[in-house]
Amino acid sequence: MFGCGVKSEQVGFFHLSHSSIYRVNALIFNSKAVVERRGFRPKFSMTGIMSQLSPLQAEQIKEIGTYLRQKREESCLSIDDIAALTMIRLPMLEALETGNWQKLPELIYVKGFIKRYGDALKIDGKALADRLSPSAEQLAQEVTIPKTLPTKVTPLPKAEPAAPKVEPVKPEKPAPETGSQPAKSTFFGMYLWLGLLAGIFCGIGYLFLRPPLSNLPAVTPSPSPVGSPAPVVSPALVGSPSPSPPPKVPLSAEVTIEQAAWVRVIADGKKVHEGNLQPGTKRTWTAQKSLNIRSGNAGGVKISLNQKPAQLMGKAGQIGEITLTAPPFSHQ
C-alpha cells in the first residue's frame, strides 16, 4: 500500500523513537495503577456512559472514525502508534474507529479524542471535532425555560368620568355670489351658437362638394360559377390535439474514485450503496425523483451529474455531500 519505514517523533528538544514512546506510555499507566491502589480514585469513568446520543451523532462518529482510520493507514501508522502519540487508551481508539459509541465516554471527551487523533495525523483535529452536533443536554442548558410564570397582576387604571360631549358648531354656508352667474350663462350661450353655426356650415359644404350620384360607375354583379363544389374543411385543421408531455429523464450520477473513500448513495429515499470504494472504481447510479451521494473523502471522489463534466466533491479529507432532485413537471 505505502512504503512504510521506521518512524520517530520529536517532542520538544528530544528525538524519541516509537519504542521510547511506548516505554513512556507504560510508565504513565503504571503510575496511574499505583495511584489507584493507594486509594486515589478518579472522579468519573469514561466507559459506557454515552447514553443520550441521537442517530445523527452516531452516524457522524462513525464517519469521522472511518476517515481517521483511513488517514492512519495512509500514514503507515498502527493503532498502537496512535495510542502512544495521543495518550488515549487502545479500547477507546478501537471504539472510535469502528463507531461503537456504546463504549465511548460523553460527547465532550469524544471531541477531545478526535482532536488529539487528528493532530497526531497532521490534520486539523479541531475542525473534525467541531463537526459533531451538540448533544440534547447542552442544548437544554443553553435554552432554559422558567418552570413557573409570574403571578403578579398589574392593576388596571381607574376609569375617569367621561366629559360631556360638545357638538361642534357647523359654519354657515356662504351666500352664493350673484355677480358671476350672468357672466357664466353668457359664455355658455355664445359657445352653443358657435357650435350650431359650425355644424350648419359643415353640412352645406358636404352637399356642394360631394360628387353627383349619376357619375358613379354602375356595379354589375359577377356571375357565380355553376357546379363548383364548396371547399370542405379537413378535420385535421379544426382542432389539433395538444402535444403529449415529454417523458421524464431520470437523474444519473457517474462516480469515479481517485482515492480510497467511504461512499453512501440514496436513490428516491432508498439506500442503494454504502461502503468503501478503492481507487479506479467507476459506478453509475440513477433515480427518478432524488439522488443523494455522501463521501467521507470529498477530494478523492469525482462525480458527473446528468452527463455533465466530472468535478471533485470537495477537498481531500473533508466530508462531501451532493443532492440532485428532478424539477416538478407542469402540464399546460
GROMACS .gro file of C-alpha atoms in nm:
model
  332
    1MET     CA    1   0.000   0.000   0.000
    2PHE     CA    2   0.256   0.263   0.105
    3GLY     CA    3   0.626   0.250   0.172
    4CYS     CA    4   0.645   0.235   0.549
    5GLY     CA    5   0.976   0.276   0.730
    6VAL     CA    6   1.086   0.331   1.086
    7LYS     CA    7   0.913   0.635   1.226
    8SER     CA    8   1.011   0.859   1.513
    9GLU     CA    9   0.864   1.163   1.679
   10GLN     CA   10   1.034   1.480   1.803
   11VAL     CA   11   0.898   1.602   2.139
   12GLY     CA   12   1.040   1.938   2.247
   13PHE     CA   13   1.422   1.919   2.213
   14PHE     CA   14   1.431   1.535   2.229
   15HIS     CA   15   1.409   1.299   1.931
   16LEU     CA   16   1.228   0.983   2.050
   17SER     CA   17   1.164   0.662   1.858
   18HIS     CA   18   0.837   0.474   1.891
   19SER     CA   19   0.993   0.223   2.131
   20SER     CA   20   1.085   0.511   2.364
   21ILE     CA   21   0.731   0.648   2.342
   22TYR     CA   22   0.594   0.302   2.434
   23ARG     CA   23   0.816   0.299   2.745
   24VAL     CA   24   0.693   0.647   2.847
   25ASN     CA   25   0.331   0.541   2.793
   26ALA     CA   26   0.380   0.224   3.000
   27LEU     CA   27   0.541   0.429   3.279
   28ILE     CA   28   0.240   0.667   3.285
   29PHE     CA   29  -0.012   0.383   3.306
   30ASN     CA   30   0.191   0.206   3.577
   31SER     CA   31   0.194   0.530   3.778
   32LYS     CA   32  -0.182   0.555   3.735
   33ALA     CA   33  -0.223   0.199   3.869
   34VAL     CA   34  -0.007   0.279   4.173
   35VAL     CA   35  -0.215   0.589   4.248
   36GLU     CA   36  -0.539   0.391   4.227
   37ARG     CA   37  -0.404   0.119   4.460
   38ARG     CA   38  -0.322   0.383   4.722
   39GLY     CA   39  -0.682   0.497   4.735
   40PHE     CA   40  -0.691   0.786   4.486
   41ARG     CA   41  -0.980   0.707   4.255
   42PRO     CA   42  -1.080   0.920   3.956
   43LYS     CA   43  -1.398   1.118   3.995
   44PHE     CA   44  -1.551   0.973   3.678
   45SER     CA   45  -1.527   0.674   3.447
   46MET     CA   46  -1.510   0.727   3.071
   47THR     CA   47  -1.651   0.391   2.965
   48GLY     CA   48  -2.008   0.320   2.871
   49ILE     CA   49  -2.169   0.649   2.981
   50MET     CA   50  -2.271   0.790   2.642
   51SER     CA   51  -2.642   0.726   2.693
   52GLN     CA   52  -2.808   1.027   2.529
   53LEU     CA   53  -2.694   1.018   2.166
   54SER     CA   54  -2.901   1.100   1.859
   55PRO     CA   55  -2.887   0.888   1.540
   56LEU     CA   56  -2.723   1.182   1.362
   57GLN     CA   57  -2.442   1.199   1.619
   58ALA     CA   58  -2.385   0.822   1.598
   59GLU     CA   59  -2.361   0.847   1.218
   60GLN     CA   60  -2.117   1.139   1.245
   61ILE     CA   61  -1.893   0.948   1.490
   62LYS     CA   62  -1.890   0.650   1.255
   63GLU     CA   63  -1.794   0.865   0.954
   64ILE     CA   64  -1.519   1.050   1.143
   65GLY     CA   65  -1.379   0.724   1.282
   66THR     CA   66  -1.368   0.569   0.934
   67TYR     CA   67  -1.191   0.878   0.800
   68LEU     CA   68  -0.932   0.875   1.080
   69ARG     CA   69  -0.863   0.505   1.025
   70GLN     CA   70  -0.806   0.566   0.652
   71LYS     CA   71  -0.566   0.853   0.725
   72ARG     CA   72  -0.381   0.640   0.980
   73GLU     CA   73  -0.337   0.355   0.730
   74GLU     CA   74  -0.218   0.600   0.464
   75SER     CA   75   0.044   0.729   0.711
   76CYS     CA   76   0.167   0.370   0.780
   77LEU     CA   77   0.082   0.401   1.150
   78SER     CA   78  -0.067   0.127   1.363
   79ILE     CA   79  -0.333   0.188   1.622
   80ASP     CA   80  -0.068   0.126   1.890
   81ASP     CA   81   0.135   0.412   1.744
   82ILE     CA   82  -0.166   0.644   1.773
   83ALA     CA   83  -0.223   0.530   2.133
   84ALA     CA   84   0.137   0.619   2.216
   85LEU     CA   85   0.122   0.959   2.044
   86THR     CA   86  -0.217   1.070   2.180
   87MET     CA   87  -0.203   0.903   2.526
   88ILE     CA   88  -0.551   0.758   2.455
   89ARG     CA   89  -0.624   0.402   2.567
   90LEU     CA   90  -0.639   0.140   2.293
   91PRO     CA   91  -1.004   0.032   2.357
   92MET     CA   92  -1.116   0.393   2.316
   93LEU     CA   93  -0.933   0.425   1.983
   94GLU     CA   94  -1.081   0.098   1.857
   95ALA     CA   95  -1.433   0.206   1.957
   96LEU     CA   96  -1.380   0.544   1.787
   97GLU     CA   97  -1.257   0.392   1.459
   98THR     CA   98  -1.541   0.136   1.445
   99GLY     CA   99  -1.810   0.384   1.553
  100ASN     CA  100  -1.901   0.174   1.861
  101TRP     CA  101  -2.045   0.466   2.058
  102GLN     CA  102  -2.170   0.238   2.342
  103LYS     CA  103  -1.809   0.202   2.457
  104LEU     CA  104  -1.724   0.571   2.428
  105PRO     CA  105  -1.748   0.834   2.704
  106GLU     CA  106  -1.955   1.151   2.692
  107LEU     CA  107  -1.956   1.364   2.380
  108ILE     CA  108  -1.720   1.628   2.522
  109TYR     CA  109  -1.448   1.364   2.580
  110VAL     CA  110  -1.506   1.211   2.235
  111LYS     CA  111  -1.441   1.553   2.080
  112GLY     CA  112  -1.111   1.569   2.271
  113PHE     CA  113  -1.015   1.224   2.140
  114ILE     CA  114  -1.092   1.328   1.783
  115LYS     CA  115  -0.889   1.649   1.818
  116ARG     CA  116  -0.581   1.467   1.954
  117TYR     CA  117  -0.616   1.191   1.694
  118GLY     CA  118  -0.633   1.445   1.409
  119ASP     CA  119  -0.339   1.648   1.543
  120ALA     CA  120  -0.131   1.330   1.560
  121LEU     CA  121  -0.204   1.268   1.189
  122LYS     CA  122  -0.104   1.628   1.099
  123ILE     CA  123  -0.463   1.728   1.010
  124ASP     CA  124  -0.697   1.981   1.168
  125GLY     CA  125  -0.832   1.784   1.461
  126LYS     CA  126  -1.037   2.074   1.599
  127ALA     CA  127  -1.227   2.108   1.271
  128LEU     CA  128  -1.311   1.737   1.279
  129ALA     CA  129  -1.431   1.760   1.640
  130ASP     CA  130  -1.650   2.063   1.564
  131ARG     CA  131  -1.844   1.860   1.305
  132LEU     CA  132  -2.021   1.672   1.583
  133SER     CA  133  -2.364   1.817   1.658
  134PRO     CA  134  -2.426   1.936   2.016
  135SER     CA  135  -2.598   1.691   2.248
  136ALA     CA  136  -2.951   1.735   2.379
  137GLU     CA  137  -2.822   1.816   2.730
  138GLN     CA  138  -2.606   2.102   2.600
  139LEU     CA  139  -2.899   2.245   2.406
  140ALA     CA  140  -3.116   2.222   2.718
  141GLN     CA  141  -2.853   2.408   2.921
  142GLU     CA  142  -2.831   2.686   2.661
  143VAL     CA  143  -3.209   2.740   2.645
  144THR     CA  144  -3.373   2.737   2.989
  145ILE     CA  145  -3.748   2.780   3.031
  146PRO     CA  146  -3.881   2.904   3.367
  147LYS     CA  147  -4.098   2.646   3.544
  148THR     CA  148  -4.347   2.895   3.689
  149LEU     CA  149  -4.483   3.210   3.535
  150PRO     CA  150  -4.500   3.534   3.738
  151THR     CA  151  -4.830   3.564   3.925
  152LYS     CA  152  -4.815   3.939   3.985
  153VAL     CA  153  -5.109   4.113   3.821
  154THR     CA  154  -5.080   4.478   3.732
  155PRO     CA  155  -5.399   4.661   3.842
  156LEU     CA  156  -5.592   4.841   3.573
  157PRO     CA  157  -5.611   5.220   3.599
  158LYS     CA  158  -5.936   5.360   3.736
  159ALA     CA  159  -6.177   5.487   3.479
  160GLU     CA  160  -6.220   5.862   3.491
  161PRO     CA  161  -6.566   6.014   3.440
  162ALA     CA  162  -6.626   6.092   3.078
  163ALA     CA  163  -6.650   6.457   2.987
  164PRO     CA  164  -6.980   6.574   2.836
  165LYS     CA  165  -6.983   6.568   2.459
  166VAL     CA  166  -6.985   6.905   2.292
  167GLU     CA  167  -7.116   6.906   1.937
  168PRO     CA  168  -6.908   7.125   1.707
  169VAL     CA  169  -7.078   7.429   1.564
  170LYS     CA  170  -7.119   7.392   1.189
  171PRO     CA  171  -7.018   7.704   0.997
  172GLU     CA  172  -7.288   7.866   0.794
  173LYS     CA  173  -7.269   7.824   0.419
  174PRO     CA  174  -7.153   8.137   0.244
  175ALA     CA  175  -7.411   8.310   0.032
  176PRO     CA  176  -7.362   8.243  -0.341
  177GLU     CA  177  -7.221   8.526  -0.540
  178THR     CA  178  -7.479   8.668  -0.774
  179GLY     CA  179  -7.245   8.867  -0.990
  180SER     CA  180  -7.070   8.571  -1.159
  181GLN     CA  181  -7.382   8.379  -1.281
  182PRO     CA  182  -7.478   8.616  -1.565
  183ALA     CA  183  -7.121   8.605  -1.699
  184LYS     CA  184  -7.115   8.220  -1.698
  185SER     CA  185  -7.453   8.194  -1.874
  186THR     CA  186  -7.343   8.446  -2.139
  187PHE     CA  187  -7.030   8.248  -2.228
  188PHE     CA  188  -7.226   7.919  -2.239
  189GLY     CA  189  -7.483   8.062  -2.480
  190MET     CA  190  -7.212   8.202  -2.707
  191TYR     CA  191  -7.034   7.862  -2.729
  192LEU     CA  192  -7.366   7.693  -2.809
  193TRP     CA  193  -7.438   7.928  -3.102
  194LEU     CA  194  -7.088   7.887  -3.239
  195GLY     CA  195  -7.127   7.508  -3.233
  196LEU     CA  196  -7.459   7.525  -3.420
  197LEU     CA  197  -7.316   7.754  -3.687
  198ALA     CA  198  -7.016   7.526  -3.738
  199GLY     CA  199  -7.246   7.227  -3.786
  200ILE     CA  200  -7.459   7.412  -4.041
  201PHE     CA  201  -7.155   7.519  -4.247
  202CYS     CA  202  -7.017   7.165  -4.247
  203GLY     CA  203  -7.348   7.025  -4.374
  204ILE     CA  204  -7.375   7.282  -4.655
  205GLY     CA  205  -7.015   7.217  -4.763
  206TYR     CA  206  -7.074   6.843  -4.778
  207LEU     CA  207  -7.380   6.886  -5.002
  208PHE     CA  208  -7.190   7.106  -5.251
  209LEU     CA  209  -6.863   6.913  -5.256
  210ARG     CA  210  -6.987   6.551  -5.286
  211PRO     CA  211  -6.997   6.403  -5.644
  212PRO     CA  212  -7.336   6.355  -5.808
  213LEU     CA  213  -7.490   6.008  -5.799
  214SER     CA  214  -7.524   5.988  -6.181
  215ASN     CA  215  -7.144   5.995  -6.234
  216LEU     CA  216  -7.076   5.688  -6.021
  217PRO     CA  217  -6.994   5.371  -6.222
  218ALA     CA  218  -7.258   5.102  -6.221
  219VAL     CA  219  -7.168   4.789  -6.035
  220THR     CA  220  -7.257   4.471  -6.223
  221PRO     CA  221  -7.282   4.151  -6.022
  222SER     CA  222  -7.026   3.888  -6.126
  223PRO     CA  223  -7.181   3.555  -6.222
  224SER     CA  224  -7.104   3.278  -5.977
  225PRO     CA  225  -6.957   2.958  -6.128
  226VAL     CA  226  -7.211   2.681  -6.164
  227GLY     CA  227  -7.131   2.337  -6.029
  228SER     CA  228  -6.820   2.429  -5.830
  229PRO     CA  229  -6.817   2.227  -5.506
  230ALA     CA  230  -6.785   2.408  -5.178
  231PRO     CA  231  -6.449   2.369  -5.004
  232VAL     CA  232  -6.451   2.101  -4.741
  233VAL     CA  233  -6.272   2.175  -4.416
  234SER     CA  234  -6.048   1.887  -4.320
  235PRO     CA  235  -6.096   1.764  -3.961
  236ALA     CA  236  -5.722   1.790  -3.902
  237LEU     CA  237  -5.738   2.172  -3.931
  238VAL     CA  238  -6.035   2.211  -3.697
  239GLY     CA  239  -5.853   2.120  -3.378
  240SER     CA  240  -5.515   1.959  -3.333
  241PRO     CA  241  -5.455   1.770  -3.007
  242SER     CA  242  -5.202   1.925  -2.771
  243PRO     CA  243  -4.859   1.759  -2.779
  244SER     CA  244  -4.805   1.499  -2.512
  245PRO     CA  245  -4.559   1.595  -2.235
  246PRO     CA  246  -4.205   1.463  -2.281
  247PRO     CA  247  -4.113   1.166  -2.062
  248LYS     CA  248  -3.921   1.239  -1.750
  249VAL     CA  249  -3.546   1.199  -1.783
  250PRO     CA  250  -3.410   1.002  -1.483
  251LEU     CA  251  -3.136   1.151  -1.268
  252SER     CA  252  -2.793   0.996  -1.317
  253ALA     CA  253  -2.457   1.028  -1.142
  254GLU     CA  254  -2.131   0.870  -1.260
  255VAL     CA  255  -1.876   0.839  -0.977
  256THR     CA  256  -1.502   0.784  -1.030
  257ILE     CA  257  -1.286   0.701  -0.726
  258GLU     CA  258  -0.937   0.857  -0.732
  259GLN     CA  259  -0.854   0.793  -0.365
  260ALA     CA  260  -0.992   0.538  -0.121
  261ALA     CA  261  -1.315   0.679   0.022
  262TRP     CA  262  -1.631   0.578   0.203
  263VAL     CA  263  -1.939   0.643  -0.015
  264ARG     CA  264  -2.313   0.624   0.061
  265VAL     CA  265  -2.581   0.659  -0.212
  266ILE     CA  266  -2.958   0.709  -0.151
  267ALA     CA  267  -3.184   0.695  -0.461
  268ASP     CA  268  -3.551   0.800  -0.427
  269GLY     CA  269  -3.532   0.761  -0.049
  270LYS     CA  270  -3.373   0.410  -0.057
  271LYS     CA  271  -3.012   0.330   0.031
  272VAL     CA  272  -2.856   0.159  -0.272
  273HIS     CA  273  -2.489   0.159  -0.163
  274GLU     CA  274  -2.278   0.218   0.147
  275GLY     CA  275  -1.914   0.117   0.189
  276ASN     CA  276  -1.553   0.184   0.098
  277LEU     CA  277  -1.450   0.212  -0.269
  278GLN     CA  278  -1.094   0.170  -0.395
  279PRO     CA  279  -0.912   0.397  -0.647
  280GLY     CA  280  -1.002   0.329  -1.010
  281THR     CA  281  -1.361   0.223  -0.931
  282LYS     CA  282  -1.635   0.366  -1.156
  283ARG     CA  283  -2.001   0.336  -1.059
  284THR     CA  284  -2.321   0.484  -1.204
  285TRP     CA  285  -2.646   0.535  -1.011
  286THR     CA  286  -2.983   0.661  -1.140
  287ALA     CA  287  -3.305   0.786  -0.979
  288GLN     CA  288  -3.640   0.933  -1.078
  289LYS     CA  289  -3.701   1.197  -0.809
  290SER     CA  290  -3.391   1.247  -0.589
  291LEU     CA  291  -3.033   1.122  -0.568
  292ASN     CA  292  -2.810   1.182  -0.261
  293ILE     CA  293  -2.436   1.097  -0.258
  294ARG     CA  294  -2.221   1.138   0.057
  295SER     CA  295  -1.846   1.070   0.083
  296GLY     CA  296  -1.601   1.068   0.373
  297ASN     CA  297  -1.314   1.184   0.147
  298ALA     CA  298  -1.452   1.452  -0.088
  299GLY     CA  299  -1.114   1.514  -0.252
  300GLY     CA  300  -1.088   1.153  -0.371
  301VAL     CA  301  -1.431   1.127  -0.540
  302LYS     CA  302  -1.505   1.276  -0.883
  303ILE     CA  303  -1.871   1.292  -0.986
  304SER     CA  304  -2.054   1.368  -1.313
  305LEU     CA  305  -2.421   1.467  -1.280
  306ASN     CA  306  -2.654   1.408  -1.580
  307GLN     CA  307  -2.369   1.366  -1.834
  308LYS     CA  308  -2.207   1.696  -1.729
  309PRO     CA  309  -1.827   1.735  -1.687
  310ALA     CA  310  -1.698   1.550  -1.382
  311GLN     CA  311  -1.583   1.750  -1.079
  312LEU     CA  312  -1.441   1.668  -0.735
  313MET     CA  313  -1.691   1.670  -0.449
  314GLY     CA  314  -1.462   1.887  -0.235
  315LYS     CA  315  -1.121   1.897  -0.069
  316ALA     CA  316  -0.924   1.596   0.043
  317GLY     CA  317  -1.010   1.478   0.393
  318GLN     CA  318  -1.344   1.660   0.407
  319ILE     CA  319  -1.693   1.508   0.413
  320GLY     CA  320  -1.877   1.595   0.091
  321GLU     CA  321  -2.246   1.559   0.010
  322ILE     CA  322  -2.441   1.627  -0.313
  323THR     CA  323  -2.821   1.605  -0.356
  324LEU     CA  324  -2.977   1.603  -0.706
  325THR     CA  325  -3.354   1.649  -0.741
  326ALA     CA  326  -3.577   1.642  -1.051
  327PRO     CA  327  -3.771   1.966  -1.123
  328PRO     CA  328  -4.153   1.937  -1.097
  329PHE     CA  329  -4.333   1.897  -1.433
  330SER     CA  330  -4.618   2.143  -1.502
  331HIS     CA  331  -4.879   2.047  -1.766
  332GLN     CA  332  -5.016   2.343  -1.968
   0.00000   0.00000   0.00000
